[in-house]
Coordinates of C-alpha atoms in Angstrom, one line a residue:
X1 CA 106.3 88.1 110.0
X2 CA 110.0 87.9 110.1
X3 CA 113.2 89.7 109.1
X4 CA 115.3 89.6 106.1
X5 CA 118.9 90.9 105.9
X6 CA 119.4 93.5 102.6
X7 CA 122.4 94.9 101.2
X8 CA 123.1 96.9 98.3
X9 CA 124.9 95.9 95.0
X10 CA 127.6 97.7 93.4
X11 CA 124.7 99.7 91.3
X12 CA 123.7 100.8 94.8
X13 CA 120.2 99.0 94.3
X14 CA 119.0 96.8 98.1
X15 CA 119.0 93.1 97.2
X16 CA 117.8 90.4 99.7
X17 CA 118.6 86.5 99.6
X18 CA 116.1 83.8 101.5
X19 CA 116.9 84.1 104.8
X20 CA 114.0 85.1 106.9
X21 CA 114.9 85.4 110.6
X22 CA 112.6 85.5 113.5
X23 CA 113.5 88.6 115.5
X24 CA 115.3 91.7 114.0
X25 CA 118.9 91.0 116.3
X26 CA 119.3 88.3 114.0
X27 CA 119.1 89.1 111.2
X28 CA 121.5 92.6 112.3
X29 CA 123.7 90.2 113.7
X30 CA 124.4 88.2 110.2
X31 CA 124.5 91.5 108.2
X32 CA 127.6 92.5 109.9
X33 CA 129.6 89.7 108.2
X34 CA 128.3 91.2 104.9
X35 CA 129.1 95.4 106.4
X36 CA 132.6 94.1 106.5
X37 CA 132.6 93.7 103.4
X38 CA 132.1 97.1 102.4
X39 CA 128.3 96.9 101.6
X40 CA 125.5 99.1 102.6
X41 CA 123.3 97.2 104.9
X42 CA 119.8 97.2 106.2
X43 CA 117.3 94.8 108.2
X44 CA 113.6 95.0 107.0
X45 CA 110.1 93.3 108.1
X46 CA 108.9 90.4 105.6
X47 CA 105.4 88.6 105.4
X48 CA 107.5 85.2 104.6
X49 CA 108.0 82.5 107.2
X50 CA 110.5 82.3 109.2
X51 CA 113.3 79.4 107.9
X52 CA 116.7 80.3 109.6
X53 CA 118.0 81.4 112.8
X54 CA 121.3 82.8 114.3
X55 CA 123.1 80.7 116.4
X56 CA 126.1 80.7 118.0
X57 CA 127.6 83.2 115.4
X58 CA 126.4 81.0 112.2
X59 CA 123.4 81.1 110.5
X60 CA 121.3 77.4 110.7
X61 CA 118.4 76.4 109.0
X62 CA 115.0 75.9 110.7
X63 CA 113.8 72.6 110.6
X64 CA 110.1 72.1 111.2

């Protein structure tokens, strides 16, 4: 399980990208950057793996 950032479109329809984060702070904590841009937000369980994390106020990619 992990946690993937949505946020709506200007049709008002939720849209995701391929970030999957492990824990649910993460993934609010990158969906603020996209709030400010005037966007409805949300953070919602996934099944996919996790392949990114937040750190230190940028999003990095996993590596395994």
């Amino acid at each position: 399980m992990s946690w993937t950032p949505q946020a709506t479109t200007e049709s008002g329809q939720w849209v995701g990208n391929g970030l999957r984060f492990a824990t649910r702070e993460e993934a609010e904590a990158y969906v603020v950057g996209l709030a400010l841009g005037g966007r409805n937000t949300r953070v919602v369980e996934s099944p996919d793996p996790v392949n990114y994390r937040w750190e230190n106020g940028r999003v990095v990619r996993r590596q395994d």
